[in-house]
């Protein structure tokens, strides 16, 4: 069977089925076998591993994952591609394809089906929806599942540095230890995107600072404040907790009411959540 991750094979498949890469789905296919092998390598996959792949595309990565893993569950939004995958990868009997927008898939239920198995989630993430997919993964709280994700270099850099925090950097830092896999040039994709990419490995933090209920508050708080990030902190918090509590929350943490959400570090959010959950407890 030919390796899919070459320009020649990628073009051949696209011509055979009469398709173009769809921008609206962030389709940039990897055309470099060495990069694929490195992604599989850093993901620590063996014959006992169940892999969940988001966005298999034409199967460049899927093909190699299938050779190494026990099973690959590939979730792809574009039905023209799922039909192609079924045909091109038909020699493998360890592939399950889910034709669905990953944002509508119950990842927790999927993972629960493979209780006690070694599960790794791998994705060359579509750029247009990177943040939403990552947040979906965080919220699903997939215990024990490590992630190998490829994203834009600049986005990855912010996560690794933990500076210039935003929704994605904050939640990444809270839930995971994030490590650099390696960086790749934009030239390894067809069609070629405008920016280089980075592969990150996400490993679950052993000791998290909040309990389950508090974590729900944390995730919602960060999401809510960042969707209205132009508002002052007081106005933003007020919508969630009323004026009185919001003023005392900010006072307690010594934070100016007129600052914006970008001012808050992860530690500030954690402190806020602890006070909010204490307050809720007392008022129940
Ligand atoms: N894995 C392939 C590769 O590396 O060559 C393709 C990666 S391409 C950057 C992203 C893939 O994600 C595309 O196949 C695209 O159709 C798919 N995709 C985009 N949005 C999606 C969504 N919401 N749910 C599932 N798949 C999605």
PDB file of C-alpha atoms and ligand atoms in Angstrom:
ATOM      1  CA  UNK A   1       0.000   0.000   0.000  1.00  0.00           C
ATOM      2  CA  UNK A   2       1.350   3.454  -0.930  1.00  0.00           C
ATOM      3  CA  UNK A   3       2.229   5.945   1.761  1.00  0.00           C
ATOM      4  CA  UNK A   4      -0.490   8.629   1.735  1.00  0.00           C
ATOM      5  CA  UNK A   5       1.696  11.419   3.144  1.00  0.00           C
ATOM      6  CA  UNK A   6       3.399  12.406  -0.107  1.00  0.00           C
ATOM      7  CA  UNK A   7       2.472  15.179  -2.518  1.00  0.00           C
ATOM      8  CA  UNK A   8       2.167  12.667  -5.343  1.00  0.00           C
ATOM      9  CA  UNK A   9      -0.236  10.340  -3.516  1.00  0.00           C
ATOM     10  CA  UNK A  10      -2.240  13.216  -2.044  1.00  0.00           C
ATOM     11  CA  UNK A  11      -2.746  14.706  -5.519  1.00  0.00           C
ATOM     12  CA  UNK A  12      -3.544  11.289  -6.913  1.00  0.00           C
ATOM     13  CA  UNK A  13      -6.300  10.702  -4.332  1.00  0.00           C
ATOM     14  CA  UNK A  14      -7.729  14.189  -4.811  1.00  0.00           C
ATOM     15  CA  UNK A  15      -7.834  13.721  -8.577  1.00  0.00           C
ATOM     16  CA  UNK A  16      -9.251  10.224  -8.343  1.00  0.00           C
ATOM     17  CA  UNK A  17     -12.234  11.436  -6.296  1.00  0.00           C
ATOM     18  CA  UNK A  18     -12.440  14.896  -7.895  1.00  0.00           C
ATOM     19  CA  UNK A  19     -12.075  16.870  -4.657  1.00  0.00           C
ATOM     20  CA  UNK A  20     -10.303  20.046  -3.551  1.00  0.00           C
ATOM     21  CA  UNK A  21      -9.125  20.928  -0.063  1.00  0.00           C
ATOM     22  CA  UNK A  22     -11.931  22.823   1.672  1.00  0.00           C
ATOM     23  CA  UNK A  23     -10.834  26.022   3.345  1.00  0.00           C
ATOM     24  CA  UNK A  24     -13.985  26.190   5.429  1.00  0.00           C
ATOM     25  CA  UNK A  25     -12.946  22.957   7.161  1.00  0.00           C
ATOM     26  CA  UNK A  26      -9.298  24.001   7.584  1.00  0.00           C
ATOM     27  CA  UNK A  27      -8.062  21.259   5.273  1.00  0.00           C
ATOM     28  CA  UNK A  28      -4.265  21.261   4.947  1.00  0.00           C
ATOM     29  CA  UNK A  29      -2.968  17.762   4.391  1.00  0.00           C
ATOM     30  CA  UNK A  30       0.458  16.572   5.565  1.00  0.00           C
ATOM     31  CA  UNK A  31       2.653  15.458   2.661  1.00  0.00           C
ATOM     32  CA  UNK A  32       5.782  14.428   4.530  1.00  0.00           C
ATOM     33  CA  UNK A  33       6.187  10.878   5.804  1.00  0.00           C
ATOM     34  CA  UNK A  34       9.013  11.701   8.210  1.00  0.00           C
ATOM     35  CA  UNK A  35       6.842  14.226  10.053  1.00  0.00           C
ATOM     36  CA  UNK A  36       4.040  11.685  10.317  1.00  0.00           C
ATOM     37  CA  UNK A  37       6.435   9.122  11.800  1.00  0.00           C
ATOM     38  CA  UNK A  38       7.655  11.676  14.329  1.00  0.00           C
ATOM     39  CA  UNK A  39       4.097  12.528  15.375  1.00  0.00           C
ATOM     40  CA  UNK A  40       3.383   8.836  15.913  1.00  0.00           C
ATOM     41  CA  UNK A  41       6.678   8.467  17.823  1.00  0.00           C
ATOM     42  CA  UNK A  42       6.098  11.312  20.276  1.00  0.00           C
ATOM     43  CA  UNK A  43       2.587   9.992  20.948  1.00  0.00           C
ATOM     44  CA  UNK A  44       3.867   6.789  22.625  1.00  0.00           C
ATOM     45  CA  UNK A  45       1.553   4.512  20.720  1.00  0.00           C
ATOM     46  CA  UNK A  46       1.832   0.740  20.827  1.00  0.00           C
ATOM     47  CA  UNK A  47      -0.285  -2.265  19.874  1.00  0.00           C
ATOM     48  CA  UNK A  48      -2.426  -1.793  22.997  1.00  0.00           C
ATOM     49  CA  UNK A  49      -3.267   1.836  22.337  1.00  0.00           C
ATOM     50  CA  UNK A  50      -6.684   3.109  21.296  1.00  0.00           C
ATOM     51  CA  UNK A  51      -6.235   6.291  19.268  1.00  0.00           C
ATOM     52  CA  UNK A  52      -8.911   8.905  18.793  1.00  0.00           C
ATOM     53  CA  UNK A  53      -7.995  11.019  15.780  1.00  0.00           C
ATOM     54  CA  UNK A  54      -9.791  14.294  15.130  1.00  0.00           C
ATOM     55  CA  UNK A  55      -9.848  15.314  11.475  1.00  0.00           C
ATOM     56  CA  UNK A  56      -8.184  12.407   9.628  1.00  0.00           C
ATOM     57  CA  UNK A  57      -8.464  14.210   6.270  1.00  0.00           C
ATOM     58  CA  UNK A  58      -7.109  11.954   3.525  1.00  0.00           C
ATOM     59  CA  UNK A  59      -5.632   9.576   6.087  1.00  0.00           C
ATOM     60  CA  UNK A  60      -1.959  10.590   6.003  1.00  0.00           C
ATOM     61  CA  UNK A  61      -1.609  10.210   9.760  1.00  0.00           C
ATOM     62  CA  UNK A  62      -4.402   7.685  10.162  1.00  0.00           C
ATOM     63  CA  UNK A  63      -2.584   5.180   7.963  1.00  0.00           C
ATOM     64  CA  UNK A  64       0.502   5.139  10.194  1.00  0.00           C
ATOM     65  CA  UNK A  65      -1.567   5.172  13.372  1.00  0.00           C
ATOM     66  CA  UNK A  66      -3.437   2.105  12.134  1.00  0.00           C
ATOM     67  CA  UNK A  67      -0.140   0.254  11.668  1.00  0.00           C
ATOM     68  CA  UNK A  68       0.935   0.892  15.261  1.00  0.00           C
ATOM     69  CA  UNK A  69      -2.218   1.049  17.351  1.00  0.00           C
ATOM     70  CA  UNK A  70      -4.804  -1.481  18.436  1.00  0.00           C
ATOM     71  CA  UNK A  71      -7.605   0.650  17.078  1.00  0.00           C
ATOM     72  CA  UNK A  72      -8.110   4.102  15.565  1.00  0.00           C
ATOM     73  CA  UNK A  73     -11.380   5.985  15.943  1.00  0.00           C
ATOM     74  CA  UNK A  74     -11.326   8.790  13.393  1.00  0.00           C
ATOM     75  CA  UNK A  75     -13.786  11.667  13.682  1.00  0.00           C
ATOM     76  CA  UNK A  76     -14.196  13.648  10.459  1.00  0.00           C
ATOM     77  CA  UNK A  77     -16.768  16.339   9.655  1.00  0.00           C
ATOM     78  CA  UNK A  78     -16.492  16.097   5.867  1.00  0.00           C
ATOM     79  CA  UNK A  79     -18.468  13.142   4.487  1.00  0.00           C
ATOM     80  CA  UNK A  80     -16.673  13.230   1.139  1.00  0.00           C
ATOM     81  CA  UNK A  81     -13.490  12.468   3.055  1.00  0.00           C
ATOM     82  CA  UNK A  82     -15.002   9.728   5.195  1.00  0.00           C
ATOM     83  CA  UNK A  83     -16.082   7.930   2.037  1.00  0.00           C
ATOM     84  CA  UNK A  84     -12.563   8.232   0.653  1.00  0.00           C
ATOM     85  CA  UNK A  85     -11.012   7.003   3.909  1.00  0.00           C
ATOM     86  CA  UNK A  86     -13.232   3.941   3.945  1.00  0.00           C
ATOM     87  CA  UNK A  87     -12.059   3.055   0.470  1.00  0.00           C
ATOM     88  CA  UNK A  88      -8.370   3.955   0.739  1.00  0.00           C
ATOM     89  CA  UNK A  89      -7.868   2.370   4.147  1.00  0.00           C
ATOM     90  CA  UNK A  90     -10.095  -0.664   3.605  1.00  0.00           C
ATOM     91  CA  UNK A  91      -7.262  -3.111   4.208  1.00  0.00           C
ATOM     92  CA  UNK A  92      -7.248  -2.178   7.898  1.00  0.00           C
ATOM     93  CA  UNK A  93      -9.772  -3.831  10.179  1.00  0.00           C
ATOM     94  CA  UNK A  94      -8.941  -1.656  13.190  1.00  0.00           C
ATOM     95  CA  UNK A  95     -10.420   1.601  11.878  1.00  0.00           C
ATOM     96  CA  UNK A  96     -13.714   3.086  13.018  1.00  0.00           C
ATOM     97  CA  UNK A  97     -14.859   6.246  11.271  1.00  0.00           C
ATOM     98  CA  UNK A  98     -17.306   8.688  12.785  1.00  0.00           C
ATOM     99  CA  UNK A  99     -18.677  11.187  10.280  1.00  0.00           C
ATOM    100  CA  UNK A 100     -19.508  14.020  12.645  1.00  0.00           C
ATOM    101  CA  UNK A 101     -18.491  17.475  13.766  1.00  0.00           C
ATOM    102  CA  UNK A 102     -16.264  16.677  16.750  1.00  0.00           C
ATOM    103  CA  UNK A 103     -17.941  19.518  18.637  1.00  0.00           C
ATOM    104  CA  UNK A 104     -21.098  17.373  18.649  1.00  0.00           C
ATOM    105  CA  UNK A 105     -19.418  14.153  19.727  1.00  0.00           C
ATOM    106  CA  UNK A 106     -19.686  13.025  23.340  1.00  0.00           C
ATOM    107  CA  UNK A 107     -15.972  12.409  23.849  1.00  0.00           C
ATOM    108  CA  UNK A 108     -16.434  11.363  27.453  1.00  0.00           C
ATOM    109  CA  UNK A 109     -18.860   8.589  26.471  1.00  0.00           C
ATOM    110  CA  UNK A 110     -16.507   7.492  23.699  1.00  0.00           C
ATOM    111  CA  UNK A 111     -13.573   7.248  26.079  1.00  0.00           C
ATOM    112  CA  UNK A 112     -15.666   5.483  28.720  1.00  0.00           C
ATOM    113  CA  UNK A 113     -16.296   2.665  26.245  1.00  0.00           C
ATOM    114  CA  UNK A 114     -12.593   1.847  26.513  1.00  0.00           C
ATOM    115  CA  UNK A 115     -12.312   1.969  30.271  1.00  0.00           C
ATOM    116  CA  UNK A 116      -8.852   0.966  31.552  1.00  0.00           C
ATOM    117  CA  UNK A 117      -7.331   0.957  28.085  1.00  0.00           C
ATOM    118  CA  UNK A 118      -4.461   3.144  26.995  1.00  0.00           C
ATOM    119  CA  UNK A 119      -6.028   5.992  25.010  1.00  0.00           C
ATOM    120  CA  UNK A 120      -4.276   8.767  23.094  1.00  0.00           C
ATOM    121  CA  UNK A 121      -5.989  11.594  21.255  1.00  0.00           C
ATOM    122  CA  UNK A 122      -4.132  12.786  18.170  1.00  0.00           C
ATOM    123  CA  UNK A 123      -5.000  15.649  15.877  1.00  0.00           C
ATOM    124  CA  UNK A 124      -3.601  17.933  13.240  1.00  0.00           C
ATOM    125  CA  UNK A 125      -6.196  20.466  14.313  1.00  0.00           C
ATOM    126  CA  UNK A 126      -8.159  22.502  11.792  1.00  0.00           C
ATOM    127  CA  UNK A 127      -6.976  26.088  12.403  1.00  0.00           C
ATOM    128  CA  UNK A 128     -10.384  27.741  12.327  1.00  0.00           C
ATOM    129  CA  UNK A 129     -11.672  25.794  15.278  1.00  0.00           C
ATOM    130  CA  UNK A 130      -8.555  24.938  17.344  1.00  0.00           C
ATOM    131  CA  UNK A 131      -9.689  26.726  20.480  1.00  0.00           C
ATOM    132  CA  UNK A 132     -13.217  25.325  20.432  1.00  0.00           C
ATOM    133  CA  UNK A 133     -11.980  21.768  19.997  1.00  0.00           C
ATOM    134  CA  UNK A 134      -9.411  22.105  22.764  1.00  0.00           C
ATOM    135  CA  UNK A 135     -11.998  23.571  25.138  1.00  0.00           C
ATOM    136  CA  UNK A 136     -14.339  20.734  24.279  1.00  0.00           C
ATOM    137  CA  UNK A 137     -11.566  18.287  25.218  1.00  0.00           C
ATOM    138  CA  UNK A 138     -10.827  20.094  28.486  1.00  0.00           C
ATOM    139  CA  UNK A 139     -14.494  20.109  29.449  1.00  0.00           C
ATOM    140  CA  UNK A 140     -14.869  16.419  28.721  1.00  0.00           C
ATOM    141  CA  UNK A 141     -12.138  15.842  31.338  1.00  0.00           C
ATOM    142  CA  UNK A 142     -10.806  12.724  29.653  1.00  0.00           C
ATOM    143  CA  UNK A 143      -8.902  11.265  32.570  1.00  0.00           C
ATOM    144  CA  UNK A 144      -5.703   9.506  31.608  1.00  0.00           C
ATOM    145  CA  UNK A 145      -5.970  10.403  27.928  1.00  0.00           C
ATOM    146  CA  UNK A 146      -2.868  12.161  26.663  1.00  0.00           C
ATOM    147  CA  UNK A 147      -3.043  14.469  23.662  1.00  0.00           C
ATOM    148  CA  UNK A 148      -0.786  15.062  20.697  1.00  0.00           C
ATOM    149  CA  UNK A 149      -2.023  18.126  18.887  1.00  0.00           C
ATOM    150  CA  UNK A 150      -0.676  20.172  16.031  1.00  0.00           C
ATOM    151  CA  UNK A 151      -1.599  23.846  15.984  1.00  0.00           C
ATOM    152  CA  UNK A 152      -0.329  27.179  14.674  1.00  0.00           C
ATOM    153  CA  UNK A 153       3.165  27.956  15.924  1.00  0.00           C
ATOM    154  CA  UNK A 154       2.203  31.275  17.514  1.00  0.00           C
ATOM    155  CA  UNK A 155      -0.718  29.753  19.407  1.00  0.00           C
ATOM    156  CA  UNK A 156       1.503  26.918  20.649  1.00  0.00           C
ATOM    157  CA  UNK A 157       4.207  29.350  21.697  1.00  0.00           C
ATOM    158  CA  UNK A 158       1.795  31.259  23.914  1.00  0.00           C
ATOM    159  CA  UNK A 159       0.664  28.040  25.554  1.00  0.00           C
ATOM    160  CA  UNK A 160       4.234  26.901  26.193  1.00  0.00           C
ATOM    161  CA  UNK A 161       5.347  30.243  27.559  1.00  0.00           C
ATOM    162  CA  UNK A 162       2.232  30.682  29.676  1.00  0.00           C
ATOM    163  CA  UNK A 163       2.388  34.395  28.885  1.00  0.00           C
ATOM    164  CA  UNK A 164      -0.194  36.696  27.266  1.00  0.00           C
ATOM    165  CA  UNK A 165      -2.822  34.478  28.713  1.00  0.00           C
ATOM    166  CA  UNK A 166      -6.105  33.777  27.016  1.00  0.00           C
ATOM    167  CA  UNK A 167      -8.827  31.191  27.236  1.00  0.00           C
ATOM    168  CA  UNK A 168      -6.741  28.450  25.633  1.00  0.00           C
ATOM    169  CA  UNK A 169      -3.495  29.125  27.518  1.00  0.00           C
ATOM    170  CA  UNK A 170      -5.246  29.330  30.888  1.00  0.00           C
ATOM    171  CA  UNK A 171      -7.181  26.095  30.519  1.00  0.00           C
ATOM    172  CA  UNK A 172      -4.178  24.278  29.016  1.00  0.00           C
ATOM    173  CA  UNK A 173      -2.074  25.309  31.987  1.00  0.00           C
ATOM    174  CA  UNK A 174      -4.664  24.378  34.571  1.00  0.00           C
ATOM    175  CA  UNK A 175      -5.500  20.903  33.309  1.00  0.00           C
ATOM    176  CA  UNK A 176      -2.254  19.755  31.692  1.00  0.00           C
ATOM    177  CA  UNK A 177       1.507  19.755  31.643  1.00  0.00           C
ATOM    178  CA  UNK A 178       2.166  20.863  28.098  1.00  0.00           C
ATOM    179  CA  UNK A 179       5.415  19.908  26.409  1.00  0.00           C
ATOM    180  CA  UNK A 180       6.926  20.825  23.079  1.00  0.00           C
ATOM    181  CA  UNK A 181       6.899  17.954  20.616  1.00  0.00           C
ATOM    182  CA  UNK A 182       8.538  19.671  17.662  1.00  0.00           C
ATOM    183  CA  UNK A 183       7.987  22.456  15.161  1.00  0.00           C
ATOM    184  CA  UNK A 184       7.164  21.973  11.497  1.00  0.00           C
ATOM    185  CA  UNK A 185       7.383  24.198   8.467  1.00  0.00           C
ATOM    186  CA  UNK A 186       4.291  25.225   6.504  1.00  0.00           C
ATOM    187  CA  UNK A 187       5.929  23.523   3.505  1.00  0.00           C
ATOM    188  CA  UNK A 188       4.926  20.063   4.707  1.00  0.00           C
ATOM    189  CA  UNK A 189       1.264  20.714   3.926  1.00  0.00           C
ATOM    190  CA  UNK A 190      -0.823  20.647   0.796  1.00  0.00           C
ATOM    191  CA  UNK A 191      -2.236  23.181   0.255  1.00  0.00           C
ATOM    192  CA  UNK A 192       0.393  25.234   2.044  1.00  0.00           C
ATOM    193  CA  UNK A 193      -1.003  27.392   4.889  1.00  0.00           C
ATOM    194  CA  UNK A 194       0.375  30.850   5.741  1.00  0.00           C
ATOM    195  CA  UNK A 195       1.990  29.854   9.003  1.00  0.00           C
ATOM    196  CA  UNK A 196       4.250  27.204  10.509  1.00  0.00           C
ATOM    197  CA  UNK A 197       2.931  24.738  13.056  1.00  0.00           C
ATOM    198  CA  UNK A 198       3.950  23.088  16.298  1.00  0.00           C
ATOM    199  CA  UNK A 199       3.205  19.699  17.771  1.00  0.00           C
ATOM    200  CA  UNK A 200       2.416  19.768  21.468  1.00  0.00           C
ATOM    201  CA  UNK A 201       2.057  16.920  23.921  1.00  0.00           C
ATOM    202  CA  UNK A 202      -0.517  17.344  26.665  1.00  0.00           C
ATOM    203  CA  UNK A 203      -0.113  15.173  29.763  1.00  0.00           C
ATOM    204  CA  UNK A 204      -2.652  15.322  32.572  1.00  0.00           C
ATOM    205  CA  UNK A 205      -1.528  17.165  35.678  1.00  0.00           C
ATOM    206  CA  UNK A 206      -1.186  14.769  38.572  1.00  0.00           C
ATOM    207  CA  UNK A 207      -2.309  17.180  41.266  1.00  0.00           C
ATOM    208  CA  UNK A 208      -4.885  19.774  40.350  1.00  0.00           C
ATOM    209  CA  UNK A 209      -5.731  22.503  42.809  1.00  0.00           C
ATOM    210  CA  UNK A 210      -9.528  22.469  42.645  1.00  0.00           C
ATOM    211  CA  UNK A 211     -12.217  19.855  43.147  1.00  0.00           C
ATOM    212  CA  UNK A 212     -14.620  18.791  40.390  1.00  0.00           C
ATOM    213  CA  UNK A 213     -17.332  21.350  41.236  1.00  0.00           C
ATOM    214  CA  UNK A 214     -14.786  24.125  41.470  1.00  0.00           C
ATOM    215  CA  UNK A 215     -13.314  23.107  38.124  1.00  0.00           C
ATOM    216  CA  UNK A 216     -16.704  23.551  36.490  1.00  0.00           C
ATOM    217  CA  UNK A 217     -16.854  27.046  37.990  1.00  0.00           C
ATOM    218  CA  UNK A 218     -13.300  27.741  36.791  1.00  0.00           C
ATOM    219  CA  UNK A 219     -13.929  26.693  33.202  1.00  0.00           C
ATOM    220  CA  UNK A 220     -17.209  28.593  33.005  1.00  0.00           C
ATOM    221  CA  UNK A 221     -15.723  31.660  34.614  1.00  0.00           C
ATOM    222  CA  UNK A 222     -12.774  31.803  32.219  1.00  0.00           C
ATOM    223  CA  UNK A 223     -15.062  31.166  29.236  1.00  0.00           C
ATOM    224  CA  UNK A 224     -17.608  33.755  30.305  1.00  0.00           C
ATOM    225  CA  UNK A 225     -15.108  36.476  31.063  1.00  0.00           C
ATOM    226  CA  UNK A 226     -13.243  35.906  27.812  1.00  0.00           C
ATOM    227  CA  UNK A 227     -16.368  36.058  25.670  1.00  0.00           C
ATOM    228  CA  UNK A 228     -16.877  39.625  26.947  1.00  0.00           C
ATOM    229  CA  UNK A 229     -13.279  40.614  27.290  1.00  0.00           C
ATOM    230  CA  UNK A 230     -13.813  44.275  26.388  1.00  0.00           C
ATOM    231  CA  UNK A 231     -15.854  44.794  29.543  1.00  0.00           C
ATOM    232  CA  UNK A 232     -14.250  45.877  32.793  1.00  0.00           C
ATOM    233  CA  UNK A 233     -13.836  43.080  35.288  1.00  0.00           C
ATOM    234  CA  UNK A 234     -16.532  44.478  37.519  1.00  0.00           C
ATOM    235  CA  UNK A 235     -19.101  44.775  34.731  1.00  0.00           C
ATOM    236  CA  UNK A 236     -18.168  41.367  33.466  1.00  0.00           C
ATOM    237  CA  UNK A 237     -18.395  39.652  36.864  1.00  0.00           C
ATOM    238  CA  UNK A 238     -21.557  41.559  37.736  1.00  0.00           C
ATOM    239  CA  UNK A 239     -23.461  39.736  35.000  1.00  0.00           C
ATOM    240  CA  UNK A 240     -22.547  36.466  36.646  1.00  0.00           C
ATOM    241  CA  UNK A 241     -22.591  37.136  40.358  1.00  0.00           C
ATOM    242  CA  UNK A 242     -24.344  40.462  40.939  1.00  0.00           C
ATOM    243  CA  UNK A 243     -22.721  43.720  41.981  1.00  0.00           C
ATOM    244  CA  UNK A 244     -22.220  43.165  45.667  1.00  0.00           C
ATOM    245  CA  UNK A 245     -20.415  39.831  45.440  1.00  0.00           C
ATOM    246  CA  UNK A 246     -18.381  40.980  42.439  1.00  0.00           C
ATOM    247  CA  UNK A 247     -17.087  44.042  44.280  1.00  0.00           C
ATOM    248  CA  UNK A 248     -16.086  41.997  47.292  1.00  0.00           C
ATOM    249  CA  UNK A 249     -14.438  39.337  45.101  1.00  0.00           C
ATOM    250  CA  UNK A 250     -12.225  41.929  43.448  1.00  0.00           C
ATOM    251  CA  UNK A 251     -11.525  43.686  46.756  1.00  0.00           C
ATOM    252  CA  UNK A 252     -10.510  40.467  48.385  1.00  0.00           C
ATOM    253  CA  UNK A 253      -7.978  39.794  45.631  1.00  0.00           C
ATOM    254  CA  UNK A 254      -6.846  43.391  45.468  1.00  0.00           C
ATOM    255  CA  UNK A 255      -7.744  43.709  41.802  1.00  0.00           C
ATOM    256  CA  UNK A 256      -8.875  47.000  40.294  1.00  0.00           C
ATOM    257  CA  UNK A 257     -12.520  46.879  39.166  1.00  0.00           C
ATOM    258  CA  UNK A 258     -11.692  48.644  35.922  1.00  0.00           C
ATOM    259  CA  UNK A 259      -9.097  46.163  34.728  1.00  0.00           C
ATOM    260  CA  UNK A 260      -9.930  43.761  31.879  1.00  0.00           C
ATOM    261  CA  UNK A 261      -9.858  39.994  32.047  1.00  0.00           C
ATOM    262  CA  UNK A 262      -6.374  39.778  30.479  1.00  0.00           C
ATOM    263  CA  UNK A 263      -5.021  41.118  33.753  1.00  0.00           C
ATOM    264  CA  UNK A 264      -6.002  37.928  35.577  1.00  0.00           C
ATOM    265  CA  UNK A 265      -3.424  35.165  35.895  1.00  0.00           C
ATOM    266  CA  UNK A 266      -4.393  31.543  36.415  1.00  0.00           C
ATOM    267  CA  UNK A 267      -3.649  31.946  40.137  1.00  0.00           C
ATOM    268  CA  UNK A 268      -6.146  34.846  40.290  1.00  0.00           C
ATOM    269  CA  UNK A 269      -8.831  32.709  38.672  1.00  0.00           C
ATOM    270  CA  UNK A 270      -8.142  29.886  41.092  1.00  0.00           C
ATOM    271  CA  UNK A 271      -8.372  32.262  44.052  1.00  0.00           C
ATOM    272  CA  UNK A 272     -11.630  33.697  42.668  1.00  0.00           C
ATOM    273  CA  UNK A 273     -13.112  30.242  42.243  1.00  0.00           C
ATOM    274  CA  UNK A 274     -12.247  29.266  45.799  1.00  0.00           C
ATOM    275  CA  UNK A 275     -14.057  32.319  47.168  1.00  0.00           C
ATOM    276  CA  UNK A 276     -17.051  31.836  44.861  1.00  0.00           C
ATOM    277  CA  UNK A 277     -17.456  28.188  45.838  1.00  0.00           C
ATOM    278  CA  UNK A 278     -17.132  29.064  49.534  1.00  0.00           C
ATOM    279  CA  UNK A 279     -19.809  31.712  49.108  1.00  0.00           C
ATOM    280  CA  UNK A 280     -22.125  29.259  47.343  1.00  0.00           C
ATOM    281  CA  UNK A 281     -21.573  26.733  50.086  1.00  0.00           C
ATOM    282  CA  UNK A 282     -22.489  29.218  52.788  1.00  0.00           C
ATOM    283  CA  UNK A 283     -25.624  30.295  50.951  1.00  0.00           C
ATOM    284  CA  UNK A 284     -27.041  26.870  50.419  1.00  0.00           C
TER     285      UNK A 284
HETATM  286  N1  LIG B   1      -5.122  14.724   9.560  1.00  0.00           N
HETATM  287  C1  LIG B   1      -5.019  15.195   8.192  1.00  0.00           C
HETATM  288  C2  LIG B   1      -3.572  15.490   7.887  1.00  0.00           C
HETATM  289  O1  LIG B   1      -2.830  15.752   8.844  1.00  0.00           O
HETATM  290  O2  LIG B   1      -3.198  15.464   6.712  1.00  0.00           O
HETATM  291  C3  LIG B   1      -5.896  16.424   7.944  1.00  0.00           C
HETATM  292  C4  LIG B   1      -5.683  17.590   8.867  1.00  0.00           C
HETATM  293  S1  LIG B   1      -6.571  19.042   8.393  1.00  0.00           S
HETATM  294  C5  LIG B   1      -5.547  20.300   9.083  1.00  0.00           C
HETATM  295  C6  LIG B   1      -7.964  19.082   9.497  1.00  0.00           C
HETATM  296  C7  LIG B   1      -9.042  18.039   9.269  1.00  0.00           C
HETATM  297  O3  LIG B   1     -10.081  18.236  10.235  1.00  0.00           O
HETATM  298  C8  LIG B   1      -9.724  18.096   7.924  1.00  0.00           C
HETATM  299  O4  LIG B   1      -9.832  16.802   7.399  1.00  0.00           O
HETATM  300  C9  LIG B   1     -11.115  18.668   8.213  1.00  0.00           C
HETATM  301  O5  LIG B   1     -12.112  18.264   7.311  1.00  0.00           O
HETATM  302  C10 LIG B   1     -11.342  18.140   9.617  1.00  0.00           C
HETATM  303  N2  LIG B   1     -12.291  18.942  10.415  1.00  0.00           N
HETATM  304  C11 LIG B   1     -12.482  20.278  10.370  1.00  0.00           C
HETATM  305  N3  LIG B   1     -13.384  20.665  11.267  1.00  0.00           N
HETATM  306  C12 LIG B   1     -13.783  19.555  11.929  1.00  0.00           C
HETATM  307  C13 LIG B   1     -14.727  19.300  12.965  1.00  0.00           C
HETATM  308  N4  LIG B   1     -15.406  20.301  13.512  1.00  0.00           N
HETATM  309  N5  LIG B   1     -14.915  18.036  13.379  1.00  0.00           N
HETATM  310  C14 LIG B   1     -14.196  17.009  12.816  1.00  0.00           C
HETATM  311  N6  LIG B   1     -13.298  17.186  11.828  1.00  0.00           N
HETATM  312  C15 LIG B   1     -13.081  18.432  11.393  1.00  0.00           C
END
